[in-house]
């Protein structure tokens, strides 16, 4: 479980996050929804330990070492192979049985055929899977994913969704940030809507629709973040 | 930190374009001196050639690791691999030291290559080679790598890092030139990093004895400055700006 309480973050004079609180329970996928600049990525980066919070607390079951993160695009090293990219992060995590762990995650994500190819020559989907393998190599109990389906084709999106469901069913706590409402609706058990650095609503998709008296999640989301329809000229 | 260093070494050794560029820069000095040595004759030849060798050697320390340095931090930010790297909860100091060690390998390699190439062009009159290498050149390579990693950390793209690191190479060149044309001021600056190494090289090439105590002192000062820069770079990497750019 990941529990966030009253998280604050400022960059100079601008407020990035202003009192974000929510919980991501084990065995569930929690979706972070919000417009560009709403504070989703900053929240995930603080949870991942990349940025220090201005104020607030983060509790992670099992400690920070049990966290896996796929943040800020794939961020792979093009001149290294898929296996070497995964091994590097395994070593940074201080894994003991590294070969076994890397072999496991390569098999789990279906990367065997490209394991020894340099990442620079891989497709977007293969790169995303490699980045995910890198985030999973230390078998984290908790997972952070920032827009993982960006740029992926339909079969890859489907296989990624299947993988995330398997991880959820095996008890992982997953926080997923996405702009793709289809992803959010099909994957997430609960949603946290962030606008202007604060949580404006949280609950299941149905609960958000009921609360806003909207027929679709898209309408409910737009109403919650206070965006009005912009006419297309 | 060794994990980071080994990864950076492996990565850099596969970057053929960068390797060729570094080797070319390091051999440029010996090639240039070889041509000049054939053109300049008479009493002034030795002074001119020794001066040129000392300047090009200083430059080689900086140019050897330049391409690697711009890739190890600015490159991380450009390819968006810095945030995933930092999410591993490895200390910023370990990351910086690892990257610095990788750059040190290339800076030292560049210096050694330059030294070897100069031996084909010119035979130094001095016999203090080990003293010059250990108290002068090695600390200089440590400092050059630290400055380059520090600058690269301040840059948000490889292109930006390339601009500043290319300009940085002019600093040892300027210090070296100053030492040649204003020998009186060079004596005053002989305990300072870069200027001290240049004074050492000048004495060695000219067959004069290289004094032990000042050599050790300049070596220690240069190494200490490198350590200070590494610490500063790690502190900077811990700031929000390092993740978000300026």
Short mmCIF file of C-alpha atoms in Angstrom, two decimals:
data_model
loop_
_atom_site.label_atom_id
_atom_site.label_comp_id
_atom_site.label_asym_id
_atom_site.label_seq_id
_atom_site.Cartn_x
_atom_site.Cartn_y
_atom_site.Cartn_z
CA UNK A 1 0.00 0.00 0.00
CA UNK A 2 1.07 3.54 -0.69
CA UNK A 3 -0.45 6.25 1.48
CA UNK A 4 0.08 9.92 0.73
CA UNK A 5 -0.84 12.52 3.30
CA UNK A 6 -1.03 16.25 2.78
CA UNK A 7 1.79 16.41 0.22
CA UNK A 8 3.04 19.87 -0.73
CA UNK A 9 5.63 20.99 -3.24
CA UNK A 10 6.66 24.41 -4.53
CA UNK A 11 9.04 25.37 -7.32
CA UNK A 12 10.18 28.86 -6.53
CA UNK A 13 7.01 30.88 -6.27
CA UNK A 14 4.74 28.45 -8.11
CA UNK A 15 2.81 25.79 -6.22
CA UNK A 16 3.06 22.37 -7.89
CA UNK A 17 1.20 20.33 -5.27
CA UNK A 18 -1.01 21.76 -2.58
CA UNK A 19 -2.08 19.16 -0.03
CA UNK A 20 -2.46 15.95 -2.03
CA UNK A 21 -3.73 12.99 0.03
CA UNK A 22 -4.83 9.55 -1.15
CA UNK A 23 -4.23 5.85 -0.64
CA UNK A 24 -3.32 3.18 -3.16
CA UNK A 25 -4.26 -0.16 -1.54
CA UNK A 26 -2.66 -3.53 -2.28
CA UNK A 27 -4.32 -5.51 -5.04
CA UNK A 28 -5.75 -2.43 -6.72
CA UNK A 29 -4.81 -0.10 -9.54
CA UNK A 30 -5.24 3.53 -8.54
CA UNK A 31 -5.54 5.95 -11.45
CA UNK A 32 -4.24 9.51 -11.24
CA UNK A 33 -6.21 11.78 -13.54
CA UNK A 34 -5.52 15.41 -14.24
CA UNK A 35 -4.75 17.93 -16.96
CA UNK A 36 -1.19 18.74 -18.02
CA UNK A 37 0.56 20.53 -15.16
CA UNK A 38 -2.02 19.43 -12.60
CA UNK A 39 0.64 17.83 -10.40
CA UNK A 40 0.41 14.12 -11.29
CA UNK A 41 4.00 13.69 -12.41
CA UNK A 42 5.35 15.72 -9.49
CA UNK A 43 3.35 13.54 -7.09
CA UNK A 44 4.76 10.37 -8.65
CA UNK A 45 8.31 11.74 -8.62
CA UNK A 46 8.03 12.60 -4.94
CA UNK A 47 6.70 9.12 -4.13
CA UNK A 48 9.58 7.62 -6.13
CA UNK A 49 12.12 9.65 -4.16
CA UNK A 50 13.34 11.65 -7.14
CA UNK A 51 12.11 14.91 -5.62
CA UNK A 52 11.93 15.84 -1.95
CA UNK A 53 8.49 16.87 -0.71
CA UNK A 54 8.02 20.36 0.66
CA UNK A 55 5.76 18.93 3.35
CA UNK A 56 3.62 15.86 3.94
CA UNK A 57 4.22 12.16 4.51
CA UNK A 58 4.47 9.10 2.29
CA UNK A 59 4.03 5.63 3.72
CA UNK A 60 4.97 2.66 1.57
CA UNK A 61 4.31 -0.86 2.82
CA UNK A 62 7.66 -2.62 2.99
CA UNK A 63 9.61 0.64 2.64
CA UNK A 64 10.89 2.62 -0.34
CA UNK A 65 12.92 -0.36 -1.57
CA UNK A 66 9.69 -2.16 -2.50
CA UNK A 67 8.80 0.50 -5.03
CA UNK A 68 9.23 0.13 -8.79
CA UNK A 69 8.77 3.12 -11.04
CA UNK A 70 8.37 3.83 -14.71
CA UNK A 71 8.57 7.60 -14.89
CA UNK A 72 9.34 10.19 -17.53
CA UNK A 73 9.20 8.17 -20.72
CA UNK A 74 11.30 5.00 -21.01
CA UNK A 75 14.70 6.59 -20.41
CA UNK A 76 16.72 3.66 -21.75
CA UNK A 77 20.36 3.54 -22.81
CA UNK A 78 20.40 3.01 -26.57
CA UNK A 79 23.89 1.51 -26.78
CA UNK A 80 23.12 -1.14 -24.18
CA UNK A 81 21.08 -4.26 -24.87
CA UNK A 82 17.71 -4.97 -23.30
CA UNK A 83 19.39 -7.36 -20.86
CA UNK A 84 22.13 -4.86 -19.97
CA UNK A 85 19.57 -2.10 -19.34
CA UNK A 86 17.68 -4.35 -16.95
CA UNK A 87 20.88 -5.64 -15.29
CA UNK A 88 22.07 -2.09 -14.66
CA UNK A 89 19.02 -1.22 -12.61
CA UNK A 90 19.20 -4.60 -10.86
CA UNK A 91 22.77 -3.85 -9.81
CA UNK A 92 21.82 -0.36 -8.64
CA UNK A 93 19.20 -2.04 -6.47
CA UNK A 94 21.89 -4.34 -5.08
CA UNK A 95 20.16 -7.56 -6.19
CA UNK A 96 22.01 -10.74 -5.27
CA UNK A 97 20.76 -13.38 -7.73
CA UNK A 98 20.82 -10.92 -10.62
CA UNK A 99 20.98 -13.35 -13.56
CA UNK A 100 17.97 -15.27 -12.27
CA UNK A 101 15.94 -12.09 -11.66
CA UNK A 102 16.78 -10.64 -15.06
CA UNK A 103 15.99 -13.95 -16.78
CA UNK A 104 12.66 -14.12 -14.95
CA UNK A 105 11.53 -10.63 -15.88
CA UNK A 106 12.66 -11.06 -19.49
CA UNK A 107 10.56 -14.22 -19.73
CA UNK A 108 7.61 -12.64 -17.91
CA UNK A 109 7.43 -9.73 -20.35
CA UNK A 110 8.16 -11.77 -23.47
CA UNK A 111 11.46 -10.05 -24.18
CA UNK A 112 13.54 -13.19 -24.85
CA UNK A 113 13.83 -12.56 -28.60
CA UNK A 114 15.22 -9.05 -28.10
CA UNK A 115 17.14 -9.63 -24.86
CA UNK A 116 20.56 -9.22 -26.46
CA UNK A 117 19.68 -6.57 -29.02
CA UNK A 118 20.69 -2.98 -28.47
CA UNK A 119 17.79 -0.87 -27.28
CA UNK A 120 18.42 1.82 -29.91
CA UNK A 121 16.98 -0.46 -32.59
CA UNK A 122 13.81 -1.47 -30.75
CA UNK A 123 10.24 -0.38 -31.45
CA UNK A 124 8.36 1.95 -29.09
CA UNK A 125 6.45 -1.00 -27.65
CA UNK A 126 9.59 -3.05 -27.09
CA UNK A 127 11.26 -0.11 -25.41
CA UNK A 128 8.28 0.38 -23.12
CA UNK A 129 8.33 -3.29 -22.16
CA UNK A 130 12.07 -3.07 -21.50
CA UNK A 131 11.54 -0.03 -19.28
CA UNK A 132 8.80 -1.89 -17.44
CA UNK A 133 11.07 -4.92 -17.02
CA UNK A 134 13.69 -2.61 -15.56
CA UNK A 135 11.13 -1.28 -13.08
CA UNK A 136 10.08 -4.82 -12.12
CA UNK A 137 13.49 -6.51 -11.88
CA UNK A 138 13.67 -6.19 -8.08
CA UNK A 139 10.13 -7.62 -7.75
CA UNK A 140 8.59 -4.52 -6.20
CA UNK A 141 5.34 -4.79 -4.24
CA UNK A 142 4.35 -1.30 -5.25
CA UNK A 143 4.48 0.16 -8.73
CA UNK A 144 4.31 3.70 -10.13
CA UNK A 145 3.55 4.16 -13.82
CA UNK A 146 3.46 7.55 -15.51
CA UNK A 147 1.50 7.37 -18.76
CA UNK A 148 2.78 3.91 -19.69
CA UNK A 149 0.64 3.50 -22.82
CA UNK A 150 1.82 6.69 -24.56
CA UNK A 151 2.76 5.95 -28.15
CA UNK A 152 2.03 2.22 -27.96
CA UNK A 153 0.12 0.32 -30.64
CA UNK A 154 -3.08 -1.51 -29.82
CA UNK A 155 -1.62 -5.03 -29.35
CA UNK A 156 1.10 -3.66 -27.05
CA UNK A 157 -1.44 -1.67 -25.05
CA UNK A 158 -3.49 -4.81 -24.66
CA UNK A 159 -0.54 -6.92 -23.50
CA UNK A 160 0.50 -4.15 -21.09
CA UNK A 161 -3.00 -4.00 -19.67
CA UNK A 162 -3.00 -7.78 -19.23
CA UNK A 163 0.31 -7.59 -17.42
CA UNK A 164 -0.91 -4.84 -15.09
CA UNK A 165 -4.03 -6.86 -14.29
CA UNK A 166 -1.85 -9.87 -13.46
CA UNK A 167 0.31 -7.76 -11.17
CA UNK A 168 -2.77 -6.31 -9.48
CA UNK A 169 -4.27 -9.77 -9.01
CA UNK A 170 -1.07 -10.93 -7.39
CA UNK A 171 -1.46 -8.20 -4.76
CA UNK A 172 0.64 -5.32 -6.08
CA UNK A 173 -0.37 -1.76 -5.29
CA UNK A 174 -0.21 0.16 -8.57
CA UNK A 175 -0.53 3.88 -9.17
CA UNK A 176 -1.06 4.72 -12.81
CA UNK A 177 -1.16 8.19 -14.27
CA UNK A 178 -2.74 8.53 -17.69
CA UNK A 179 -4.52 10.91 -20.02
CA UNK A 180 -6.16 8.01 -21.80
CA UNK A 181 -9.58 7.61 -20.19
CA UNK A 182 -10.03 4.26 -21.91
CA UNK A 183 -6.96 2.94 -20.04
CA UNK A 184 -8.16 4.40 -16.80
CA UNK A 185 -11.66 2.97 -17.10
CA UNK A 186 -10.57 -0.48 -18.15
CA UNK A 187 -7.72 -0.83 -15.64
CA UNK A 188 -8.25 1.28 -12.56
CA UNK A 189 -10.19 0.18 -9.51
CA UNK A 190 -10.25 3.68 -8.09
CA UNK A 191 -9.49 7.14 -9.42
CA UNK A 192 -7.90 10.21 -7.91
CA UNK A 193 -8.61 13.42 -9.83
CA UNK A 194 -6.02 16.17 -9.39
CA UNK A 195 -6.52 19.77 -10.51
CA UNK A 196 -4.22 22.72 -9.84
CA UNK A 197 -2.11 20.66 -7.44
CA UNK A 198 -4.93 19.41 -5.24
CA UNK A 199 -7.15 16.33 -5.13
CA UNK A 200 -10.63 17.39 -6.23
CA UNK A 201 -12.29 13.97 -6.14
CA UNK A 202 -11.54 10.31 -5.57
CA UNK A 203 -13.52 7.10 -5.82
CA UNK A 204 -14.54 4.55 -8.41
CA UNK A 205 -15.49 5.58 -11.93
CA UNK A 206 -19.19 5.06 -11.09
CA UNK A 207 -18.91 7.09 -7.91
CA UNK A 208 -17.38 10.02 -9.80
CA UNK A 209 -20.12 9.85 -12.45
CA UNK A 210 -22.85 9.73 -9.79
CA UNK A 211 -21.33 12.60 -7.83
CA UNK A 212 -21.18 14.83 -10.89
CA UNK A 213 -24.46 13.50 -12.36
CA UNK A 214 -22.68 12.80 -15.62
CA UNK A 215 -23.29 9.89 -17.94
CA UNK A 216 -19.62 9.33 -18.82
CA UNK A 217 -16.28 9.47 -17.05
CA UNK A 218 -15.07 12.02 -19.60
CA UNK A 219 -17.88 14.45 -18.71
CA UNK A 220 -17.41 13.79 -15.02
CA UNK A 221 -13.66 14.37 -15.28
CA UNK A 222 -14.06 17.65 -17.19
CA UNK A 223 -16.59 18.88 -14.68
CA UNK A 224 -14.36 17.95 -11.76
CA UNK A 225 -11.29 19.73 -13.09
CA UNK A 226 -13.40 22.76 -14.01
CA UNK A 227 -12.69 22.67 -17.73
CA UNK A 228 -15.45 23.87 -20.02
CA UNK A 229 -15.84 22.73 -23.57
CA UNK A 230 -13.69 24.81 -25.90
CA UNK A 231 -15.32 25.47 -29.29
CA UNK A 232 -13.26 24.29 -32.25
CA UNK A 233 -12.93 27.07 -34.83
CA UNK B 1 29.33 3.99 -7.64
CA UNK B 2 31.33 1.27 -9.41
CA UNK B 3 28.11 0.02 -11.02
CA UNK B 4 27.52 3.49 -12.45
CA UNK B 5 31.17 3.81 -13.55
CA UNK B 6 31.22 0.42 -15.29
CA UNK B 7 27.94 1.13 -17.07
CA UNK B 8 29.22 4.49 -18.28
CA UNK B 9 32.47 2.93 -19.49
CA UNK B 10 30.65 0.19 -21.37
CA UNK B 11 28.27 2.73 -22.86
CA UNK B 12 31.05 5.14 -23.87
CA UNK B 13 33.24 2.44 -25.42
CA UNK B 14 30.39 1.61 -27.79
CA UNK B 15 30.10 5.22 -28.94
CA UNK B 16 32.54 5.01 -31.87
CA UNK B 17 31.96 8.58 -33.06
CA UNK B 18 32.78 9.97 -29.65
CA UNK B 19 35.85 7.75 -29.26
CA UNK B 20 37.25 8.72 -32.64
CA UNK B 21 36.63 12.39 -31.83
CA UNK B 22 38.50 12.12 -28.52
CA UNK B 23 41.47 10.29 -30.07
CA UNK B 24 41.63 12.85 -32.86
CA UNK B 25 41.71 15.75 -30.37
CA UNK B 26 44.44 14.07 -28.31
CA UNK B 27 46.62 13.36 -31.35
CA UNK B 28 46.12 16.79 -32.87
CA UNK B 29 48.80 18.31 -30.60
CA UNK B 30 51.53 15.76 -31.36
CA UNK B 31 50.76 16.02 -35.10
CA UNK B 32 50.96 19.79 -34.98
CA UNK B 33 54.22 19.74 -33.00
CA UNK B 34 55.68 17.19 -35.44
CA UNK B 35 55.07 19.62 -38.31
CA UNK B 36 56.41 22.63 -36.40
CA UNK B 37 59.50 20.65 -35.31
CA UNK B 38 60.39 20.29 -38.96
CA UNK B 39 59.89 23.95 -39.71
CA UNK B 40 61.57 25.63 -36.71
CA UNK B 41 65.33 25.39 -36.48
CA UNK B 42 67.98 27.09 -34.40
CA UNK B 43 68.30 28.01 -30.72
CA UNK B 44 64.67 28.97 -30.26
CA UNK B 45 63.36 25.64 -31.59
CA UNK B 46 63.57 23.83 -28.28
CA UNK B 47 61.72 26.59 -26.35
CA UNK B 48 58.97 26.84 -28.95
CA UNK B 49 58.43 23.08 -29.14
CA UNK B 50 58.56 22.53 -25.37
CA UNK B 51 56.02 25.33 -24.91
CA UNK B 52 53.69 23.83 -27.49
CA UNK B 53 53.96 20.36 -25.98
CA UNK B 54 53.10 21.63 -22.52
CA UNK B 55 50.03 23.48 -23.80
CA UNK B 56 48.76 20.56 -25.91
CA UNK B 57 49.27 18.18 -22.99
CA UNK B 58 47.13 20.34 -20.73
CA UNK B 59 44.48 20.46 -23.43
CA UNK B 60 44.58 16.66 -23.88
CA UNK B 61 43.59 16.18 -20.22
CA UNK B 62 40.41 18.12 -20.92
CA UNK B 63 39.65 16.89 -24.42
CA UNK B 64 40.13 13.18 -23.64
CA UNK B 65 37.03 12.92 -21.45
CA UNK B 66 35.01 15.74 -22.97
CA UNK B 67 32.69 13.65 -25.15
CA UNK B 68 32.01 11.14 -22.39
CA UNK B 69 31.39 13.89 -19.85
CA UNK B 70 28.74 15.57 -21.98
CA UNK B 71 26.90 12.27 -22.37
CA UNK B 72 26.99 11.06 -18.76
CA UNK B 73 24.78 13.75 -17.23
CA UNK B 74 23.48 16.16 -19.91
CA UNK B 75 22.91 13.08 -22.08
CA UNK B 76 20.99 11.42 -19.26
CA UNK B 77 18.71 14.44 -19.07
CA UNK B 78 18.31 14.66 -22.84
CA UNK B 79 17.36 11.00 -23.27
CA UNK B 80 15.16 11.30 -20.18
CA UNK B 81 16.98 8.57 -18.31
CA UNK B 82 17.97 10.79 -15.37
CA UNK B 83 14.64 10.49 -13.54
CA UNK B 84 14.56 6.66 -13.83
CA UNK B 85 18.17 6.58 -12.61
CA UNK B 86 17.42 8.80 -9.61
CA UNK B 87 14.36 6.71 -8.75
CA UNK B 88 16.69 3.86 -7.76
CA UNK B 89 17.45 5.69 -4.52
CA UNK B 90 21.19 5.58 -5.10
CA UNK B 91 22.87 8.54 -3.42
CA UNK B 92 23.58 11.50 -5.68
CA UNK B 93 27.20 11.47 -4.56
CA UNK B 94 27.59 7.82 -5.62
CA UNK B 95 26.09 8.64 -9.01
CA UNK B 96 28.38 11.64 -9.53
CA UNK B 97 31.50 9.75 -8.39
CA UNK B 98 30.61 6.83 -10.69
CA UNK B 99 30.22 9.13 -13.67
CA UNK B 100 33.36 11.05 -12.74
CA UNK B 101 35.39 7.83 -12.53
CA UNK B 102 34.31 6.90 -16.05
CA UNK B 103 35.35 10.33 -17.34
CA UNK B 104 38.66 10.07 -15.44
CA UNK B 105 39.46 6.88 -17.38
CA UNK B 106 39.06 8.78 -20.65
CA UNK B 107 40.87 11.93 -19.44
CA UNK B 108 43.80 9.81 -18.25
CA UNK B 109 43.69 7.77 -21.44
CA UNK B 110 43.77 10.96 -23.49
CA UNK B 111 46.76 12.25 -21.55
CA UNK B 112 48.66 8.99 -21.88
CA UNK B 113 47.92 8.81 -25.59
CA UNK B 114 49.16 12.37 -25.99
CA UNK B 115 52.31 11.59 -23.95
CA UNK B 116 53.05 8.49 -26.02
CA UNK B 117 52.53 10.33 -29.29
CA UNK B 118 54.82 13.16 -28.19
CA UNK B 119 57.60 10.63 -27.53
CA UNK B 120 57.64 9.93 -31.27
CA UNK B 121 58.00 13.63 -31.99
CA UNK B 122 60.27 14.93 -29.27
CA UNK B 123 62.55 13.46 -26.61
CA UNK B 124 62.28 15.38 -23.34
CA UNK B 125 65.53 16.34 -21.68
CA UNK B 126 64.27 15.74 -18.11
CA UNK B 127 64.28 12.47 -16.16
CA UNK B 128 61.39 13.06 -13.72
CA UNK B 129 58.71 11.37 -15.80
CA UNK B 130 57.06 9.46 -12.93
CA UNK B 131 56.97 12.55 -10.73
CA UNK B 132 55.38 14.58 -13.51
CA UNK B 133 52.85 11.84 -14.23
CA UNK B 134 51.84 11.13 -10.63
CA UNK B 135 51.86 14.60 -9.09
CA UNK B 136 51.01 16.58 -12.19
CA UNK B 137 49.18 14.73 -14.92
CA UNK B 138 47.03 12.33 -12.88
CA UNK B 139 45.62 15.08 -10.60
CA UNK B 140 45.08 17.19 -13.72
CA UNK B 141 43.01 14.38 -15.26
CA UNK B 142 40.99 14.11 -12.02
CA UNK B 143 40.34 17.85 -12.06
CA UNK B 144 39.48 17.97 -15.77
CA UNK B 145 36.95 15.15 -15.32
CA UNK B 146 35.41 16.85 -12.27
CA UNK B 147 35.03 20.19 -14.06
CA UNK B 148 33.53 18.49 -17.10
CA UNK B 149 31.04 16.38 -15.13
CA UNK B 150 30.09 19.48 -13.15
CA UNK B 151 29.47 21.53 -16.29
CA UNK B 152 27.59 18.67 -17.90
CA UNK B 153 25.33 18.48 -14.85
CA UNK B 154 24.42 22.13 -15.29
CA UNK B 155 23.42 21.61 -18.93
CA UNK B 156 20.04 20.38 -20.10
CA UNK B 157 21.16 18.86 -23.40
CA UNK B 158 24.22 17.34 -25.05
CA UNK B 159 24.28 20.25 -27.49
CA UNK B 160 24.46 22.76 -24.66
CA UNK B 161 27.12 20.69 -22.86
CA UNK B 162 29.09 20.47 -26.10
CA UNK B 163 29.11 24.25 -26.40
CA UNK B 164 30.39 24.86 -22.88
CA UNK B 165 32.83 21.95 -22.75
CA UNK B 166 34.33 22.99 -26.09
CA UNK B 167 34.86 26.46 -24.62
CA UNK B 168 36.35 24.93 -21.48
CA UNK B 169 39.24 23.47 -23.51
CA UNK B 170 40.40 27.04 -24.13
CA UNK B 171 41.03 27.54 -20.40
CA UNK B 172 44.10 25.24 -20.15
CA UNK B 173 45.19 26.56 -23.53
CA UNK B 174 45.03 30.15 -22.27
CA UNK B 175 46.78 29.28 -19.01
CA UNK B 176 49.49 27.46 -20.94
CA UNK B 177 50.00 30.32 -23.39
CA UNK B 178 50.15 32.81 -20.54
CA UNK B 179 52.81 30.67 -18.88
CA UNK B 180 54.91 30.64 -22.03
CA UNK B 181 54.69 34.30 -22.90
CA UNK B 182 54.81 35.64 -19.33
CA UNK B 183 57.25 33.32 -17.53
CA UNK B 184 57.44 35.64 -14.51
CA UNK B 185 53.71 35.25 -13.82
CA UNK B 186 54.00 31.51 -14.46
CA UNK B 187 56.44 31.26 -11.56
CA UNK B 188 53.90 32.93 -9.29
CA UNK B 189 51.11 30.59 -10.40
CA UNK B 190 53.19 27.44 -10.26
CA UNK B 191 51.35 26.19 -7.19
CA UNK B 192 47.93 26.62 -8.76
CA UNK B 193 46.10 23.81 -10.60
CA UNK B 194 46.73 23.77 -14.37
CA UNK B 195 49.37 26.53 -14.17
CA UNK B 196 51.35 24.36 -11.76
CA UNK B 197 51.18 21.38 -14.09
CA UNK B 198 52.29 23.55 -16.96
CA UNK B 199 55.31 24.79 -14.99
CA UNK B 200 56.16 21.18 -14.14
CA UNK B 201 55.96 20.14 -17.78
CA UNK B 202 58.09 23.08 -18.90
CA UNK B 203 60.84 22.19 -16.43
CA UNK B 204 60.74 18.51 -17.33
CA UNK B 205 60.79 19.11 -21.07
CA UNK B 206 63.63 21.61 -20.66
CA UNK B 207 65.75 19.18 -18.66
CA UNK B 208 65.51 21.20 -15.45
CA UNK B 209 64.94 19.34 -12.16
CA UNK B 210 61.27 19.08 -11.14
CA UNK B 211 61.13 19.96 -7.42
CA UNK B 212 59.37 17.37 -5.27
CA UNK B 213 57.65 19.52 -2.64
CA UNK B 214 55.96 22.06 -4.97
CA UNK B 215 54.97 19.18 -7.26
CA UNK B 216 53.33 17.31 -4.40
CA UNK B 217 51.62 20.47 -3.21
CA UNK B 218 50.16 21.31 -6.60
CA UNK B 219 49.06 17.68 -6.98
CA UNK B 220 47.25 17.76 -3.64
CA UNK B 221 45.67 21.14 -4.36
CA UNK B 222 44.45 19.96 -7.76
CA UNK B 223 43.00 16.75 -6.31
CA UNK B 224 41.33 18.67 -3.49
CA UNK B 225 39.75 21.05 -5.99
CA UNK B 226 38.47 18.07 -7.97
CA UNK B 227 36.94 16.58 -4.79
CA UNK B 228 35.29 19.90 -3.97
CA UNK B 229 33.79 20.11 -7.46
CA UNK B 230 32.45 16.55 -7.23
CA UNK B 231 30.81 17.36 -3.92
CA UNK B 232 29.30 20.53 -5.37
CA UNK B 233 28.00 18.61 -8.38
CA UNK B 234 26.33 16.04 -6.11
CA UNK B 235 24.71 18.82 -4.09
CA UNK B 236 23.45 20.44 -7.29
CA UNK B 237 22.11 17.11 -8.57
CA UNK B 238 20.03 16.89 -5.40
CA UNK B 239 18.18 20.09 -6.27
CA UNK B 240 14.82 20.17 -8.06
CA UNK B 241 16.41 22.10 -10.92
CA UNK B 242 18.55 19.09 -11.75
CA UNK B 243 15.41 17.13 -12.56
CA UNK B 244 13.42 19.90 -14.21
CA UNK B 245 16.19 21.85 -15.88
CA UNK B 246 16.60 25.57 -15.36
#
